[in-house]
GROMACS .gro file of C-alpha atoms in nm:
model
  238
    1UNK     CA    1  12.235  14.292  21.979
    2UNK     CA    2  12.066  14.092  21.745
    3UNK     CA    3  11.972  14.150  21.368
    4UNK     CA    4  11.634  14.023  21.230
    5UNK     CA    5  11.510  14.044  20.918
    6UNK     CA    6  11.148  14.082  20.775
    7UNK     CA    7  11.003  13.803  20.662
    8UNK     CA    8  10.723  13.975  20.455
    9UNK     CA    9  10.827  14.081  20.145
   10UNK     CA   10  10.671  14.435  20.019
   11UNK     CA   11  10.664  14.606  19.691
   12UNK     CA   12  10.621  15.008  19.606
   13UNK     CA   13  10.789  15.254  19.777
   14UNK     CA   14  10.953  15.179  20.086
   15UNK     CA   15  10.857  15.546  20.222
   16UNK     CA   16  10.613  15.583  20.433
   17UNK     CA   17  10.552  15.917  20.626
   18UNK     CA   18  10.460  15.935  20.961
   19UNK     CA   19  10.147  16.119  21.001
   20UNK     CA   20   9.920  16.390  21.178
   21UNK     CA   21   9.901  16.206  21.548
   22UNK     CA   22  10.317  16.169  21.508
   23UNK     CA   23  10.357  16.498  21.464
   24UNK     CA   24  10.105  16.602  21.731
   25UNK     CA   25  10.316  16.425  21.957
   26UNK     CA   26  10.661  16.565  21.836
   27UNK     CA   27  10.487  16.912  21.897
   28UNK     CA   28  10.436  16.795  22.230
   29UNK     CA   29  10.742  16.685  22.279
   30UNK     CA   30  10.860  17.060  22.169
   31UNK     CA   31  10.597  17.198  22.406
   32UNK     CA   32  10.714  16.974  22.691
   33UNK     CA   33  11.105  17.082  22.641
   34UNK     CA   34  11.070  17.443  22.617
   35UNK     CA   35  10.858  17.429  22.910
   36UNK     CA   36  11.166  17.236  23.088
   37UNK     CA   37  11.400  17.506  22.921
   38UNK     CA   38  11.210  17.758  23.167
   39UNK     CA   39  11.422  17.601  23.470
   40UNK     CA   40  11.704  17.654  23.312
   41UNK     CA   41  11.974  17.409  23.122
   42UNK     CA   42  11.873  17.168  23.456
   43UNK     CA   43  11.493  17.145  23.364
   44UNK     CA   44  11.589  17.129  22.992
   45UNK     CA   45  11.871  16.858  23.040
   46UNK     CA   46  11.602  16.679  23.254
   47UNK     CA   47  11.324  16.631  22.966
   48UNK     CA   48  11.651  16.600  22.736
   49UNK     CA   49  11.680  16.252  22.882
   50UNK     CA   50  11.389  16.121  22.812
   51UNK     CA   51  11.383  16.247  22.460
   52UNK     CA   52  11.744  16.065  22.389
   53UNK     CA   53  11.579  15.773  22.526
   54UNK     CA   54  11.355  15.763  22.299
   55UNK     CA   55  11.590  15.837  22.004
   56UNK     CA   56  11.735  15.487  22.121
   57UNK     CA   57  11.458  15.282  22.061
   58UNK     CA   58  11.312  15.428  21.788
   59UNK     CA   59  11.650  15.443  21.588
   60UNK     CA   60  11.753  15.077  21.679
   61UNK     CA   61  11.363  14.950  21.585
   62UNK     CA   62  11.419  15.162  21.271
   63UNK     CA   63  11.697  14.976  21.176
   64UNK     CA   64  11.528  14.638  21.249
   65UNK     CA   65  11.766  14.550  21.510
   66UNK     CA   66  11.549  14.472  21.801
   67UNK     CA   67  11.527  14.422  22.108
   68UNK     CA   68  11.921  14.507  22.138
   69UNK     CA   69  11.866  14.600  22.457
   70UNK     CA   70  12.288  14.639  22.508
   71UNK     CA   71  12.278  14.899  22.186
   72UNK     CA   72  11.965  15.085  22.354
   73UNK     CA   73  12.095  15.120  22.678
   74UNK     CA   74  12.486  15.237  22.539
   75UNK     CA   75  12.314  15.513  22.350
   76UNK     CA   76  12.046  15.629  22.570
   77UNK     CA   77  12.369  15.672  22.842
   78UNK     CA   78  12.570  15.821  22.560
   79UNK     CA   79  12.296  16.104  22.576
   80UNK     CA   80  12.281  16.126  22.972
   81UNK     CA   81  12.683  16.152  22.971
   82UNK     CA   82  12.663  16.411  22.682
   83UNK     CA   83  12.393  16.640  22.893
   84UNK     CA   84  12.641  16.622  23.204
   85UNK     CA   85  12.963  16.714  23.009
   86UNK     CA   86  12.777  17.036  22.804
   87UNK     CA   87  12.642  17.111  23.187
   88UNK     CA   88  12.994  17.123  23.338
   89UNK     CA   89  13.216  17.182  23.072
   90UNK     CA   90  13.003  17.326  22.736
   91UNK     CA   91  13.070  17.288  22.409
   92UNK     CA   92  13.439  17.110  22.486
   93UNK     CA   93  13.283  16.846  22.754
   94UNK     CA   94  13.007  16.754  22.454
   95UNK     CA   95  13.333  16.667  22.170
   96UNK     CA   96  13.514  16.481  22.428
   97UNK     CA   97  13.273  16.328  22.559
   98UNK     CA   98  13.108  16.181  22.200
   99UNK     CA   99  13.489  16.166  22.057
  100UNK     CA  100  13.556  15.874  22.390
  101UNK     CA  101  13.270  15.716  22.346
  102UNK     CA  102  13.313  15.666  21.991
  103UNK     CA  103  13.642  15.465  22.065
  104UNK     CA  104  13.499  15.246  22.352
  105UNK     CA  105  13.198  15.161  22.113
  106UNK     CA  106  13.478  15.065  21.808
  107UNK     CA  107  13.687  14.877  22.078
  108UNK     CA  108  13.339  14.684  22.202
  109UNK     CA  109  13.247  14.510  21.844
  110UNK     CA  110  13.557  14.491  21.731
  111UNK     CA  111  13.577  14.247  21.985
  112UNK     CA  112  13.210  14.108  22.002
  113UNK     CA  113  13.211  13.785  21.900
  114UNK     CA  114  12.930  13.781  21.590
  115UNK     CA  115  12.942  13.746  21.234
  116UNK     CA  116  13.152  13.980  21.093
  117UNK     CA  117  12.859  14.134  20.863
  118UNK     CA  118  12.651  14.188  21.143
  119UNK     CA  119  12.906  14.312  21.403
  120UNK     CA  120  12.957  14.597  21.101
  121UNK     CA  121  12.607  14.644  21.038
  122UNK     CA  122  12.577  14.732  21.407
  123UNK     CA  123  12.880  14.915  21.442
  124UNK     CA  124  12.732  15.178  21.224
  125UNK     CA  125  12.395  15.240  21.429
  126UNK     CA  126  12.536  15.198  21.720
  127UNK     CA  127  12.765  15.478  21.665
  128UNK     CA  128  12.538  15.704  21.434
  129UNK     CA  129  12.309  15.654  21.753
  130UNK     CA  130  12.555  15.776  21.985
  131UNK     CA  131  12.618  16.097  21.770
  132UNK     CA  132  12.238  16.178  21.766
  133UNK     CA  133  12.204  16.101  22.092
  134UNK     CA  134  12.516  16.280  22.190
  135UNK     CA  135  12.438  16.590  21.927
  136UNK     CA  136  12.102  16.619  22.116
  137UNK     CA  137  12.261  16.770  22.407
  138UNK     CA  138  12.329  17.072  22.157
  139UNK     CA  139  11.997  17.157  22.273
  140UNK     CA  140  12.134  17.305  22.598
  141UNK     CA  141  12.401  17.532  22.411
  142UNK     CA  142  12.235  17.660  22.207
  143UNK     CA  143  12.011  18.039  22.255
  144UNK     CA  144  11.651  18.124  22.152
  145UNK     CA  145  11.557  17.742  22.263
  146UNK     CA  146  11.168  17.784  22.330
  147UNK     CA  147  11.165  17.994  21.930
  148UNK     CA  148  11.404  17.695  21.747
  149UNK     CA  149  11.150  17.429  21.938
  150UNK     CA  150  10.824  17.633  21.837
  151UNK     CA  151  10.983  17.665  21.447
  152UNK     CA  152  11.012  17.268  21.488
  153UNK     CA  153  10.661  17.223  21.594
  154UNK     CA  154  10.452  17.436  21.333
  155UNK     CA  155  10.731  17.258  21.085
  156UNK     CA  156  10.607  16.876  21.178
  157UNK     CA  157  10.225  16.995  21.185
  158UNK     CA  158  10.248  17.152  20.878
  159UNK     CA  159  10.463  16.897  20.681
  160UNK     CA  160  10.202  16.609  20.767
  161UNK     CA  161   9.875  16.852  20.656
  162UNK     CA  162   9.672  16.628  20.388
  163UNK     CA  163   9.770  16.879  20.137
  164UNK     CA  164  10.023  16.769  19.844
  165UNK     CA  165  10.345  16.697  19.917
  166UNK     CA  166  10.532  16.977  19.721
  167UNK     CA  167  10.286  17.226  19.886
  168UNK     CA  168  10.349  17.099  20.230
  169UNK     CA  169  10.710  17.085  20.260
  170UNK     CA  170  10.700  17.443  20.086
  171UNK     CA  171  10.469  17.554  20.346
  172UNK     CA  172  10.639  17.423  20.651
  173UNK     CA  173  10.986  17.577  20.499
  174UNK     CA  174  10.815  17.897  20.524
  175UNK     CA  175  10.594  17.895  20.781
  176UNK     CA  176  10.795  17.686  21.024
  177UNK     CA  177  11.083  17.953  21.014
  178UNK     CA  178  10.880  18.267  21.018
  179UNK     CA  179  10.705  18.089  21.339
  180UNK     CA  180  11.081  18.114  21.492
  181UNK     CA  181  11.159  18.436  21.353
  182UNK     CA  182  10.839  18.617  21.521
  183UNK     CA  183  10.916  18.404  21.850
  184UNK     CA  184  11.227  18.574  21.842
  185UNK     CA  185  11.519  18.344  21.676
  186UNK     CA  186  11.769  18.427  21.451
  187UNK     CA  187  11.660  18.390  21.091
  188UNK     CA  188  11.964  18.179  21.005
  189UNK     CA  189  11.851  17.935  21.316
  190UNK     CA  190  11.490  17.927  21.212
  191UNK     CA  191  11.586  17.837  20.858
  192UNK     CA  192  11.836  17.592  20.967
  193UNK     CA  193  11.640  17.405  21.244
  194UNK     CA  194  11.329  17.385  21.007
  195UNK     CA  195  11.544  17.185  20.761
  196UNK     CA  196  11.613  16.949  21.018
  197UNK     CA  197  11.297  16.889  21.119
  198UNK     CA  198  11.189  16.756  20.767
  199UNK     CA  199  11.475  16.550  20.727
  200UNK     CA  200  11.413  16.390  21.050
  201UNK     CA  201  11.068  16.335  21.027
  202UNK     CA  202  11.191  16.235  20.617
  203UNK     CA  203  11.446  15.942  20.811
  204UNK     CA  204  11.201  15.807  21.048
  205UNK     CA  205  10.929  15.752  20.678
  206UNK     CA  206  11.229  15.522  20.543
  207UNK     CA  207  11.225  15.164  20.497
  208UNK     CA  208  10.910  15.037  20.524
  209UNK     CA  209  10.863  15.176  20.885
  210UNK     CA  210  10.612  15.063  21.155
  211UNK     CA  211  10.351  15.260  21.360
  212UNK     CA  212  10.617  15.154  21.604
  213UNK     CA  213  10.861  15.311  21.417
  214UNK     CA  214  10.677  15.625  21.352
  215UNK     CA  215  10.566  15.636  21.734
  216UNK     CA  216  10.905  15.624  21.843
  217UNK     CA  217  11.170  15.758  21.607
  218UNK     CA  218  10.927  15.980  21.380
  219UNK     CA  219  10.836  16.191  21.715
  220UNK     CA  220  11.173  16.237  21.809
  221UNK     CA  221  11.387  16.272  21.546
  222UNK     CA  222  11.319  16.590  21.401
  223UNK     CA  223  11.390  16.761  21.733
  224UNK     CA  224  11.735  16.526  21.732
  225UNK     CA  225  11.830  16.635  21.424
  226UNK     CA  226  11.744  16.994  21.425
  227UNK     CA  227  11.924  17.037  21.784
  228UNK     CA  228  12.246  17.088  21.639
  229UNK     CA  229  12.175  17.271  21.360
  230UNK     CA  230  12.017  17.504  21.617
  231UNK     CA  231  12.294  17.527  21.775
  232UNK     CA  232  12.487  17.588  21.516
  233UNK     CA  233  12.256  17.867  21.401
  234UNK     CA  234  12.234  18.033  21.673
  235UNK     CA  235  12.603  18.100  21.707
  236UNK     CA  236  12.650  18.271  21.364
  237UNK     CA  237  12.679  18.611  21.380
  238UNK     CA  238  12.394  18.639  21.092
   0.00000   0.00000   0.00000
């Protein structure tokens, strides 16, 4: 993996939102997996890879670390292995399965000979990428998938509406859950899985991102992030 920096040097605010055709897309993407959801965890975990894929570009590129093809390829099979374990041994397979990985990825650059800066700098995405990678596969345990992916779509659309920002988060809080609620989710999931949509989408606007950027991590993010807090919603007794 390599490390490049930007040559161009930018002033103002380094946050730049992705915008309506990104969250058309991530909308899609919802559409697409809930779809896939309708064959069961097989279809889902099928359209599941592609989508942690994708998380491995986009979060490498968003990073500036690119091509790092090594890094791309150890996350997007950190996400394939994560969809087998929850698919033949649940919510156990998933921990051990992220908690191994973990270890082999510390044991790898530990080892790699690089600058020791560097080799830190991409220690920590290449393991945050495993985790959201691996944490995407909370997708297939948790219940009400097609209503926590349909609360995540009206949340993106609405959150990147031309209105003010203030009004737009407030109305895709609101509206993004009660789409979930009515599509027949827990409240508690809806809420929760809402909230990670916007802080995806809010992670993918960081750092002076490119359309690149936005086309890659700012579609799938705020599915990966709201997966587990799906999951986690959906298992409270609320």
């Amino acid at each position: 993996m390599t490390l490049t920096a930007d040559p161009v040097r930018r002033s103002g605010t380094p946050i730049v939102e992705p915008g309506l055709p990104v969250a058309g897309l991530t909308a899609g993407l919802c559409g697409v997996l809930a779809v896939a959801a309708l064959g069961g965890r097989y279809g889902l975990a099928a359209g599941l890879t592609a989508a942690q894929g994708l998380t491995a570009v986009g979060w490498f590129r968003l990073h500036g670390m690119w091509p790092a093809r090594q890094g791309i390829a150890a996350v997007a099979l950190a996400g394939v292995l994560a969809d087998l374990a929850v698919l033949t041994h649940g919510a156990t397979g998933l921990l051990g399965v992220l908690g191994t990985y973990l270890v082999a990825v510390l044991v790898w650059q530990t080892f790699r000979p690089s600058d020791p800066a560097e080799r830190f700098y991409a220690l920590t995405v290449l393991a945050s990428g495993v985790v959201l990678a691996g944490l995407e596969a909370s997708l297939l345990l948790g219940g009400h998938t097609p209503a926590a992916l349909l609360a995540v779509a009206v949340t993106v659309l609405l959150a990147a509406s031309p209105a003010p920002a203030a009004v737009a988060t407030a109305a895709a809080l609101l509206l993004g859950a009660t789409a979930g609620v009515l599509a027949g989710g827990p409240p508690v999931q809806a809420v929760l899985v809402t909230v990670g949509a916007l802080v995806g989408r809010r992670v993918a606007s960081y750092d002076f991102p490119s359309r690149f950027v936005h086309f890659t991590a700012g579609v799938v993010l705020p599915v990966a992030v709201a997966a587990p807090l799906g999951w986690i919603g959906s298992a409270l007794p609320l």
